[in-house]
Coordinates of C-alpha atoms in Angstrom, one line a residue:
M1 CA 4.7 36.1 -2.7
S2 CA 7.6 38.1 -4.1
S3 CA 8.6 41.7 -4.8
W4 CA 6.7 41.3 -8.1
F5 CA 3.4 41.3 -6.2
R6 CA 4.2 44.6 -4.6
K7 CA 4.8 46.2 -8.0
H8 CA 1.8 44.5 -9.6
P9 CA -0.9 44.1 -7.0
P10 CA -4.2 42.4 -7.9
P11 CA -7.4 44.5 -7.9
I12 CA -8.6 44.5 -4.3
S13 CA -11.6 46.9 -4.2
F14 CA -15.0 45.3 -4.0
L15 CA -16.2 46.8 -7.3
N16 CA -13.1 45.8 -9.1
G17 CA -13.5 42.3 -7.7
L18 CA -17.1 42.4 -8.8
L19 CA -16.3 43.0 -12.4
C20 CA -13.4 40.5 -12.3
S21 CA -15.7 37.9 -10.8
F22 CA -18.3 38.6 -13.4
T23 CA -15.7 38.1 -16.1
L24 CA -14.8 34.8 -14.5
A25 CA -18.3 33.6 -14.0
L26 CA -19.3 34.6 -17.5
G27 CA -16.2 33.6 -19.3
W28 CA -18.0 32.8 -22.5
G29 CA -17.6 35.0 -25.7
V30 CA -20.1 35.3 -28.6
S31 CA -21.2 37.1 -31.6
I32 CA -24.8 36.7 -32.6
P33 CA -27.2 38.7 -34.9
L34 CA -27.6 42.3 -33.7
A35 CA -31.3 42.0 -33.6
T36 CA -31.1 39.9 -30.5
A37 CA -27.8 41.1 -29.0
A38 CA -27.8 43.0 -25.7
E39 CA -26.9 46.6 -25.8
T40 CA -26.6 47.6 -22.2
V41 CA -25.7 45.9 -18.9
T42 CA -27.2 46.9 -15.6
I43 CA -25.1 46.2 -12.5
R44 CA -27.2 45.8 -9.4
L45 CA -25.6 46.0 -5.9
G46 CA -28.2 46.4 -3.2
V47 CA -29.9 49.7 -3.8
F48 CA -27.2 50.8 -6.1
Q49 CA -28.0 50.2 -9.8
Q50 CA -26.2 51.5 -12.9
S51 CA -26.6 50.8 -16.6
L52 CA -23.6 51.0 -19.0
A53 CA -23.5 50.6 -22.8
I54 CA -21.8 47.4 -23.8
A55 CA -20.3 49.1 -26.8
D56 CA -18.5 51.5 -24.5
L57 CA -17.3 48.7 -22.3
E58 CA -16.0 46.9 -25.5
K59 CA -14.1 50.0 -26.6
F60 CA -12.6 50.4 -23.2
A61 CA -11.6 46.7 -23.1
K62 CA -9.8 47.0 -26.4
S63 CA -8.1 50.3 -26.0
G64 CA -7.6 50.5 -22.2
K65 CA -8.9 54.1 -22.3
L66 CA -12.2 55.2 -20.8
P67 CA -14.6 57.3 -23.0
E68 CA -15.1 60.8 -21.5
H69 CA -18.6 60.1 -20.4
L70 CA -17.4 57.0 -18.4
Q71 CA -14.7 58.8 -16.5
L72 CA -17.0 58.9 -13.5
Y73 CA -16.5 55.1 -13.2
S74 CA -12.7 55.2 -13.5
F75 CA -12.4 53.9 -9.9
V76 CA -14.2 50.8 -11.0
L77 CA -13.2 50.4 -14.7
T78 CA -9.4 50.1 -14.1
P79 CA -7.0 48.9 -16.7
E80 CA -6.9 45.5 -15.0
V81 CA -10.7 45.1 -15.4
G82 CA -10.4 46.1 -19.0
K83 CA -8.0 43.3 -19.7
L84 CA -10.3 40.9 -17.9
L85 CA -13.3 41.9 -20.0
E86 CA -11.4 41.3 -23.2
R87 CA -9.6 38.2 -22.1
R88 CA -10.6 35.1 -24.0
L89 CA -10.8 31.5 -23.0
E90 CA -9.3 29.9 -26.0
L91 CA -11.1 26.9 -27.5
D92 CA -10.3 25.0 -30.6
P93 CA -13.3 25.2 -33.0
A94 CA -13.3 21.4 -33.5
F95 CA -13.6 21.0 -29.7
A96 CA -15.9 23.9 -28.8
D97 CA -19.3 22.2 -29.1
K98 CA -17.9 19.2 -27.3
F99 CA -16.8 21.5 -24.5
V100 CA -20.3 22.9 -24.0
E101 CA -21.9 19.5 -24.2
E102 CA -19.5 18.1 -21.5
L103 CA -20.1 21.2 -19.4
L104 CA -23.9 20.9 -19.5
R105 CA -23.6 17.2 -18.7
S106 CA -21.4 17.7 -15.7
P107 CA -22.7 18.4 -12.1
Q108 CA -20.4 21.4 -12.0
G109 CA -21.8 22.7 -15.3
R110 CA -25.4 22.3 -14.1
Q111 CA -24.4 24.1 -10.9
L112 CA -22.8 26.9 -12.9
I113 CA -26.0 27.3 -15.0
T114 CA -28.0 27.6 -11.7
S115 CA -25.6 30.1 -10.3
L116 CA -25.7 32.2 -13.5
R117 CA -29.5 32.3 -13.4
T118 CA -29.2 33.7 -9.9
A119 CA -26.5 36.2 -11.0
I120 CA -28.7 37.2 -14.1
P121 CA -32.2 37.5 -12.5
D122 CA -34.1 37.7 -15.7
S123 CA -32.5 34.7 -17.4
T124 CA -33.7 31.2 -18.0
I125 CA -31.9 28.0 -18.5
E126 CA -32.7 28.1 -22.2
T127 CA -31.3 31.6 -22.8
I128 CA -28.0 30.8 -21.0
Q129 CA -27.6 27.5 -22.8
S130 CA -28.4 28.9 -26.2
A131 CA -26.0 31.8 -25.6
L132 CA -23.2 29.3 -24.8
Y133 CA -23.9 27.3 -28.0
L134 CA -24.1 30.3 -30.2
S135 CA -20.8 31.7 -28.8
V136 CA -18.7 28.6 -29.4
R137 CA -20.0 28.1 -32.9
Q138 CA -19.2 31.6 -34.1
V139 CA -16.1 32.7 -32.2
N140 CA -12.8 31.0 -31.5
G141 CA -12.5 32.1 -27.9
L142 CA -14.8 33.1 -25.2
S143 CA -14.9 36.4 -23.3
A144 CA -17.1 38.3 -20.9
I145 CA -17.7 41.1 -23.4
G146 CA -18.8 38.4 -25.9
F147 CA -21.3 36.9 -23.5
L148 CA -22.8 40.3 -22.8
R149 CA -23.1 40.9 -26.6
A150 CA -24.7 37.5 -27.1
Y151 CA -27.4 37.6 -24.5
P152 CA -30.8 37.6 -26.3
Q153 CA -32.2 40.7 -24.6
K154 CA -31.6 44.4 -25.1
N155 CA -30.4 44.8 -21.5
I156 CA -28.8 42.2 -19.2
T157 CA -29.0 42.8 -15.5
V158 CA -26.4 41.4 -13.2
D159 CA -26.7 40.9 -9.5
A160 CA -23.3 41.9 -8.2
T161 CA -23.4 39.8 -5.0
S162 CA -24.3 36.6 -6.8
A163 CA -21.7 37.2 -9.4
L164 CA -19.0 37.6 -6.7
Q165 CA -20.1 34.4 -5.0
I166 CA -19.7 32.5 -8.3
A167 CA -16.1 33.8 -8.6
L168 CA -15.2 32.7 -5.1
E169 CA -16.3 29.2 -5.9
L170 CA -15.1 28.8 -9.4
N171 CA -12.1 29.6 -11.6
A172 CA -11.9 29.1 -15.4
N173 CA -9.0 26.6 -15.3
K174 CA -10.7 24.5 -12.7
L175 CA -14.0 24.5 -14.7
Q176 CA -12.1 23.5 -17.9
S177 CA -10.3 20.7 -16.0
Q178 CA -13.6 19.3 -14.7
V179 CA -15.2 19.4 -18.2
L180 CA -12.1 17.9 -19.8
G181 CA -12.1 15.2 -17.0
L182 CA -15.5 14.0 -18.0
F183 CA -14.4 13.9 -21.7
L184 CA -11.2 12.0 -20.7
E185 CA -13.1 9.5 -18.6
R186 CA -14.6 8.1 -21.8
Q187 CA -11.8 8.9 -24.3
L188 CA -9.1 7.3 -22.2
L189 CA -11.1 4.2 -21.4
V190 CA -9.6 1.2 -23.0
K191 CA -12.5 -1.0 -24.1
N192 CA -12.7 -4.7 -24.7
H193 CA -9.5 -5.4 -22.8
P194 CA -9.1 -8.8 -21.2
L195 CA -9.9 -9.1 -17.5
F196 CA -6.9 -8.0 -15.5
Q197 CA -5.7 -11.0 -13.6
P198 CA -2.2 -10.4 -12.2
T199 CA -0.3 -13.1 -10.4
F200 CA 0.5 -10.7 -7.5
D201 CA -0.6 -7.3 -6.1
P202 CA 2.1 -4.5 -6.2
A203 CA -0.1 -2.4 -3.9
S204 CA 0.2 -4.9 -1.1
K205 CA 2.8 -4.6 1.6
G206 CA 6.2 -6.2 0.7
K207 CA 7.9 -8.9 2.7
N208 CA 10.7 -6.7 4.2
A209 CA 10.5 -5.2 7.6
V210 CA 10.9 -1.4 7.4
E211 CA 13.4 0.5 9.5
Q212 CA 13.1 4.3 9.8
Q213 CA 15.7 6.8 11.0
T214 CA 15.9 10.6 10.9
L215 CA 18.9 12.6 9.9
T216 CA 19.4 16.3 10.1
L217 CA 21.8 17.5 7.4
Q218 CA 23.6 20.9 7.6
D219 CA 24.3 22.7 4.3
R220 CA 26.6 25.4 5.7
E221 CA 27.2 26.9 2.3
R222 CA 23.5 27.8 1.9
N223 CA 22.7 28.0 5.7
R224 CA 20.0 25.4 5.5
S225 CA 19.2 22.7 8.1
I226 CA 17.5 19.8 6.2
P227 CA 15.7 17.0 8.1
V228 CA 15.4 13.7 6.2
D229 CA 13.5 10.5 7.1
I230 CA 15.2 7.4 5.7
Y231 CA 13.1 4.3 5.2
S232 CA 15.0 1.1 4.5
S233 CA 15.0 -2.7 5.0
Q234 CA 17.4 -5.3 6.2
S235 CA 17.8 -6.9 2.8
Y236 CA 20.5 -5.5 0.5
T237 CA 19.1 -3.9 -2.6
A238 CA 20.6 -2.3 -5.7
A239 CA 17.2 -0.8 -6.6
P240 CA 17.0 2.9 -7.4
L241 CA 17.0 5.3 -4.5
V242 CA 13.8 7.3 -4.1
V243 CA 13.6 10.9 -2.8
I244 CA 10.2 12.3 -1.8
S245 CA 9.7 16.1 -1.9
H246 CA 6.7 17.5 -0.1
G247 CA 4.4 20.4 -1.3
F248 CA 4.2 24.0 -0.2
G249 CA 3.4 24.2 3.5
A250 CA 3.6 20.4 4.1
N251 CA 6.4 18.3 5.6
R252 CA 8.3 15.0 5.1
Q253 CA 5.5 12.9 6.6
F254 CA 3.0 13.8 3.9
L255 CA 3.5 10.6 1.9
S256 CA 4.8 8.4 4.7
Y257 CA 2.5 5.5 3.7
L258 CA 4.1 5.5 0.2
A259 CA 7.6 5.6 1.7
H260 CA 6.8 2.6 4.0
H261 CA 5.3 0.7 1.0
L262 CA 8.3 1.1 -1.2
A263 CA 10.7 0.3 1.6
S264 CA 8.8 -2.9 2.3
H265 CA 9.7 -3.9 -1.3
G266 CA 13.4 -3.4 -0.7
I267 CA 13.6 0.2 -2.0
T268 CA 15.4 2.8 0.1
V269 CA 13.4 6.1 0.4
A270 CA 14.6 9.5 1.6
A271 CA 11.8 11.8 2.5
I272 CA 13.3 15.3 2.6
E273 CA 11.9 18.4 4.3
H274 CA 12.5 21.8 2.6
P275 CA 13.2 24.4 5.3
G276 CA 12.1 27.4 3.2
S277 CA 8.6 26.1 2.3
N278 CA 7.6 23.6 4.9
S279 CA 4.8 23.8 7.5
V280 CA 7.1 25.5 9.9
A281 CA 8.1 28.3 7.5
I282 CA 4.5 29.3 6.6
S283 CA 3.4 29.2 10.2
R284 CA 5.7 31.9 11.5
P285 CA 3.7 34.9 12.7
E286 CA 6.0 37.4 10.9
N287 CA 5.1 35.7 7.6
Y288 CA 1.4 36.0 7.8
M289 CA 1.1 39.3 6.0
N290 CA 4.4 39.1 4.1
L291 CA 3.9 37.1 1.0
A292 CA 7.5 37.6 -0.1
Q293 CA 8.6 35.8 3.0
L294 CA 5.9 33.2 2.9
L295 CA 7.4 31.8 -0.3
P296 CA 10.6 33.5 -1.3
A297 CA 11.4 33.5 -5.0
T298 CA 14.7 31.8 -4.2
E299 CA 12.9 28.7 -2.9
F300 CA 12.3 27.6 -6.6
I301 CA 16.1 27.3 -6.8
E302 CA 16.8 26.1 -3.3
R303 CA 14.4 23.1 -3.3
P304 CA 16.1 21.3 -6.2
K305 CA 19.5 22.2 -4.6
D306 CA 18.2 20.6 -1.3
V307 CA 17.8 17.3 -3.2
S308 CA 21.2 17.6 -4.9
F309 CA 22.8 18.3 -1.5
L310 CA 21.0 15.3 0.0
L311 CA 22.3 13.0 -2.7
N312 CA 25.9 14.2 -2.1
E313 CA 25.5 13.4 1.6
L314 CA 23.9 10.0 1.0
E315 CA 26.7 9.1 -1.4
K316 CA 29.1 9.5 1.4
L317 CA 27.0 7.5 3.8
N318 CA 26.7 4.7 1.3
T319 CA 30.4 4.0 1.6
Q320 CA 30.6 4.2 5.4
S321 CA 30.0 1.4 7.8
G322 CA 26.5 1.4 9.3
Q323 CA 22.9 0.6 8.7
L324 CA 22.7 2.4 5.3
Q325 CA 26.0 1.1 3.8
G326 CA 25.4 -0.2 0.3
K327 CA 21.7 0.7 0.3
L328 CA 21.9 4.2 -1.2
N329 CA 22.0 3.9 -5.0
T330 CA 22.6 7.6 -5.6
N331 CA 23.5 7.1 -9.2
Q332 CA 20.0 5.9 -10.1
V333 CA 17.4 8.2 -8.3
T334 CA 13.7 8.6 -8.7
V335 CA 12.2 11.8 -7.3
I336 CA 8.6 11.7 -6.2
G337 CA 7.1 15.1 -5.5
H338 CA 3.6 16.5 -4.7
S339 CA 2.5 19.9 -5.7
L340 CA 5.5 22.3 -5.3
G341 CA 7.4 19.0 -4.8
G342 CA 6.2 18.0 -8.3
Y343 CA 7.8 21.1 -9.7
T344 CA 11.0 20.2 -7.8
A345 CA 11.0 16.7 -9.3
L346 CA 10.5 17.9 -12.9
A347 CA 13.2 20.5 -12.5
L348 CA 15.7 17.8 -11.2
V349 CA 14.9 15.4 -14.0
G350 CA 15.7 18.0 -16.7
G351 CA 12.9 20.5 -17.0
E352 CA 14.2 23.9 -17.8
V353 CA 12.5 26.8 -16.0
N354 CA 11.7 29.7 -18.3
L355 CA 11.5 32.9 -16.2
K356 CA 11.0 35.2 -19.1
E357 CA 7.8 33.5 -20.2
L358 CA 6.7 33.2 -16.5
Q359 CA 7.2 36.9 -16.0
Q360 CA 5.3 37.8 -19.1
F361 CA 2.3 35.7 -17.9
C362 CA 2.4 37.2 -14.4
T363 CA 2.5 40.7 -15.8
T364 CA -0.1 40.4 -18.6
S365 CA -2.3 37.4 -17.9
L366 CA -2.7 36.8 -14.2
S367 CA -6.1 37.9 -13.0
F368 CA -8.4 38.0 -10.0
G369 CA -10.0 34.7 -10.9
E370 CA -6.9 32.5 -11.3
S371 CA -6.3 29.5 -9.1
P372 CA -4.0 29.6 -6.1
G373 CA -1.4 27.6 -8.0
D374 CA -1.4 30.2 -10.8
W375 CA -0.7 32.9 -8.2
L376 CA 1.9 30.8 -6.4
Q377 CA 4.0 30.2 -9.4
C378 CA 4.4 33.9 -9.8
A379 CA 6.4 34.0 -6.6
A380 CA 9.3 33.0 -8.8
A381 CA 8.8 35.9 -11.2
S382 CA 11.3 38.3 -9.4
L383 CA 14.2 36.0 -10.1
K384 CA 16.8 37.7 -12.3
E385 CA 17.8 34.8 -14.6
N386 CA 15.9 34.1 -17.9
K387 CA 16.3 30.3 -17.6
L388 CA 17.2 28.0 -14.8
D389 CA 18.9 24.6 -15.4
L390 CA 18.5 22.8 -12.1
Q391 CA 18.9 19.2 -13.5
D392 CA 20.8 16.6 -11.4
R393 CA 21.9 13.9 -13.8
R394 CA 21.7 11.3 -11.0
V395 CA 17.9 11.7 -11.2
Q396 CA 16.8 9.1 -13.7
S397 CA 13.0 9.5 -13.5
A398 CA 10.3 11.6 -11.8
I399 CA 6.8 11.1 -10.4
A400 CA 4.9 14.4 -10.2
L401 CA 1.7 14.1 -8.1
N402 CA -0.6 17.1 -8.7
P403 CA 2.4 19.1 -9.6
L404 CA 2.5 22.9 -9.6
V405 CA 3.6 23.6 -13.2
G406 CA 1.6 26.3 -14.9
R407 CA 4.0 28.6 -16.9
L408 CA 7.1 27.8 -14.8
F409 CA 8.7 25.8 -17.6
G410 CA 7.3 27.9 -20.4
T411 CA 6.2 26.3 -23.7
N412 CA 9.4 24.3 -24.3
G413 CA 11.1 23.7 -20.9
L414 CA 9.6 20.3 -20.4
T415 CA 10.7 19.1 -23.9
K416 CA 14.2 19.0 -22.5
I417 CA 13.3 16.0 -20.3
A418 CA 14.7 12.8 -21.7
N419 CA 13.9 10.4 -18.8
P420 CA 10.7 8.7 -17.8
V421 CA 8.0 10.8 -16.1
L422 CA 4.7 9.9 -14.5
I423 CA 2.2 12.7 -13.8
L424 CA -1.0 12.5 -11.6
A425 CA -3.9 14.8 -12.4
G426 CA -7.0 15.3 -10.3
T427 CA -9.8 16.8 -12.4
E428 CA -11.4 18.6 -9.4
D429 CA -8.1 20.0 -8.1
V430 CA -8.9 23.6 -7.2
L431 CA -5.4 24.6 -6.1
T432 CA -3.4 23.4 -9.2
P433 CA -6.1 22.8 -11.9
A434 CA -5.4 19.7 -14.0
L435 CA -5.6 21.4 -17.3
T436 CA -2.9 24.0 -16.9
H437 CA -0.7 22.3 -14.3
Q438 CA -0.8 18.6 -15.4
I439 CA -2.5 17.8 -18.7
I440 CA -0.9 20.5 -20.9
P441 CA 2.5 19.9 -19.3
F442 CA 2.1 16.1 -19.9
N443 CA 1.3 16.8 -23.5
Q444 CA 4.6 18.8 -23.8
L445 CA 6.7 15.8 -22.6
Q446 CA 8.6 14.1 -25.5
G447 CA 10.0 11.0 -23.8
S448 CA 8.6 8.0 -22.0
K449 CA 5.6 9.2 -20.0
Y450 CA 2.5 8.2 -18.2
L451 CA -0.6 10.2 -17.2
L452 CA -2.6 8.9 -14.2
T453 CA -6.0 10.7 -14.2
A454 CA -8.2 10.6 -11.2
I455 CA -11.6 11.8 -12.4
G456 CA -13.0 13.7 -9.5
G457 CA -9.7 13.7 -7.6
T458 CA -8.6 16.7 -5.6
H459 CA -5.3 18.2 -4.7
L460 CA -4.9 16.3 -1.4
S461 CA -6.6 13.0 -2.4
I462 CA -3.3 11.0 -2.3
H463 CA -2.1 12.3 1.1
D464 CA -1.5 9.9 4.0
P465 CA -4.8 9.5 5.9
A466 CA -2.8 9.9 9.2
Y467 CA -1.3 13.2 8.1
P468 CA -2.9 16.2 9.9
M469 CA -4.7 18.5 7.6
S470 CA -4.5 22.3 7.6
G471 CA -7.3 24.8 7.9
A472 CA -7.3 25.1 4.1
T473 CA -9.6 22.1 3.9
A474 CA -12.3 24.1 5.5
I475 CA -12.3 26.4 2.5
V476 CA -11.6 24.0 -0.3
R477 CA -13.5 20.7 -0.5
E478 CA -11.0 17.8 -0.5
K479 CA -11.8 14.2 -1.3
R480 CA -9.7 12.1 1.0
G481 CA -9.8 9.2 3.4
E482 CA -12.0 6.2 2.5
E483 CA -13.4 7.8 -0.6
T484 CA -10.0 7.9 -2.2
H485 CA -8.7 4.5 -1.0
S486 CA -8.7 3.1 -4.5
L487 CA -6.5 6.0 -5.7
R488 CA -3.9 5.5 -3.0
Q489 CA -3.9 1.8 -3.8
L490 CA -3.2 2.6 -7.4
I491 CA -0.5 5.1 -6.4
R492 CA 1.3 2.3 -4.4
G493 CA 1.1 -0.2 -7.2
V494 CA 1.9 2.2 -10.1
T495 CA 4.8 3.9 -8.2
L496 CA 6.4 0.5 -7.4
A497 CA 6.0 -0.7 -11.0
F498 CA 7.4 2.6 -12.4
I499 CA 10.5 2.4 -10.2
K500 CA 11.0 -1.3 -11.0
Q501 CA 11.4 -0.4 -14.7
H502 CA 15.0 0.5 -13.8
T503 CA 15.7 -3.0 -12.5
P504 CA 16.0 -6.5 -13.9
Q505 CA 12.3 -7.0 -12.8
A506 CA 11.0 -4.5 -15.3
Q507 CA 9.1 -7.0 -17.4
I508 CA 7.4 -8.5 -14.4
Y509 CA 6.0 -5.1 -13.3
Q510 CA 5.2 -3.7 -16.7
P511 CA 1.6 -4.9 -16.7
F512 CA 0.9 -2.5 -13.8
L513 CA 1.7 0.5 -16.0
T514 CA -1.2 -0.2 -18.3
P515 CA -4.7 1.2 -18.6
A516 CA -6.1 -2.2 -17.6
Y517 CA -4.5 -2.0 -14.2
A518 CA -5.9 1.4 -13.4
Q519 CA -9.3 0.5 -14.7
S520 CA -9.3 -2.6 -12.5
L521 CA -9.2 -0.3 -9.4
S522 CA -11.6 2.3 -10.9
T523 CA -14.9 3.0 -9.1
V524 CA -18.1 4.8 -10.1
A525 CA -17.3 7.5 -7.6
L526 CA -13.7 7.8 -8.6
P527 CA -12.9 6.7 -12.2
L528 CA -9.1 6.0 -12.7
R529 CA -7.2 6.1 -15.9
L530 CA -3.6 5.4 -16.8
N531 CA -2.3 6.3 -20.3
S532 CA 0.9 7.0 -22.2
D533 CA -0.7 9.6 -24.5
L534 CA -3.8 11.8 -24.9
P535 CA -6.6 11.5 -27.5
E536 CA -5.6 13.2 -30.8
N537 CA -8.8 15.1 -31.0
I538 CA -8.0 17.3 -28.0
K539 CA -4.3 18.0 -28.7
P540 CA -5.0 21.0 -31.0
W541 CA -7.1 22.6 -28.3
L542 CA -4.3 22.0 -25.7
S543 CA -1.8 23.5 -28.1
S544 CA -3.9 26.6 -28.6
L545 CA -3.9 27.3 -24.8
T546 CA -0.1 27.5 -24.6
K547 CA 0.1 30.2 -27.3

């Protein structure tokens, strides 16, 4: 996705992938009495079977150097694999037992246990569960080497094909997000609140007829042609202007239902299309095998600049006679972005991109088993600057829906944001896992903030039902359509209420920015939560993951 990938390619051989996937599938580290600890691991791949001493693997993982008698396996035991074997999944000790309890309680956790039993043919449910509990009680951090050490037999046999299959279905960040989601479902629940009985429904269509027009703006300085759909109504409004920024590989129609809804309530919306990362850009045949062209590093700069250019052009239109005159409040803007558009919104509202920290992550920590979002962020790693300040001070607030964040803003970049932010997290989002892309970033925000959590929501759960889906949904299970109707209803209501906080109607809409409103739309299949902070008992764990 950039020149960085050509210099630091991920392991691609099957056997390297096997060990990487085994690391991912067994990302639990332990230390138990030596009398019961495993001493060897036997890797089985069809008729191929080879036993290795775990102590030798451990030395290799720590030093990066293969012992002389393991040189035969140098084509498999690469430095990348060594890092994966030693890499730890950090857990705060106070939360570790709770993590395993939530994991074993979840459908995903039960499926993982079943998969591990297939990958470790001689195992039982009890041996795997006991190893998990022993590990988190004795070690602050979980690793593949630790799991092998902990297994209560002298030898542990691993079926390579099954281990690889687990890796293709799971990644550590996604699993943590799912487990954390079940925990948050209960912890974020506000109990004993009065029955939510509003006098009106902000999710219902407004009284204004919506007019739509398409503009194509030419930024000659940057050689970019930028299409924009403008949604407005006949009534004059001084409400904030809203800009909608789509995600990677999408277009400006992705959230058209939301644009129509806001416009029906008198808010003018500009849905922008980013020419360097829209559906057209990624569909060009010449880009199929060229990741650097698929998402150029410069797009992380050009996207926020697209919005700033748009605001400059709309500012001119606002003073000219015509349909949009007086309807474009470019001094008070809310940016709504999905996925890569969520990054765009956070950068514009004041988030400071930290390329030095991103490059360090992409060089030392990115592994075979990371999520697509973790790989995608590294497309920016070849940029030369250390920090990027892309803020546009006309942007007064931001709504980031399933945003791509990861390490883009480093550990402190989001603390620079002084304006209100609302973040949506879906706990079954495979593409941008909630833990690292939404929940940890939310915890870093210092100002007025809201976290909308869809327990079981996926990356595309909020998309317009009429929007055509790509082939990616055949690979990744997405919850959408009727099963996520309540979430889209909540998005309409909360978004309108959030924007109205910049108007004289703020107090009228404030009740719709409360846990009670989200819980009134919650269902058994899709629990919904809306909170302005996280439970104190998980904050130390989140902090440990950013170190």
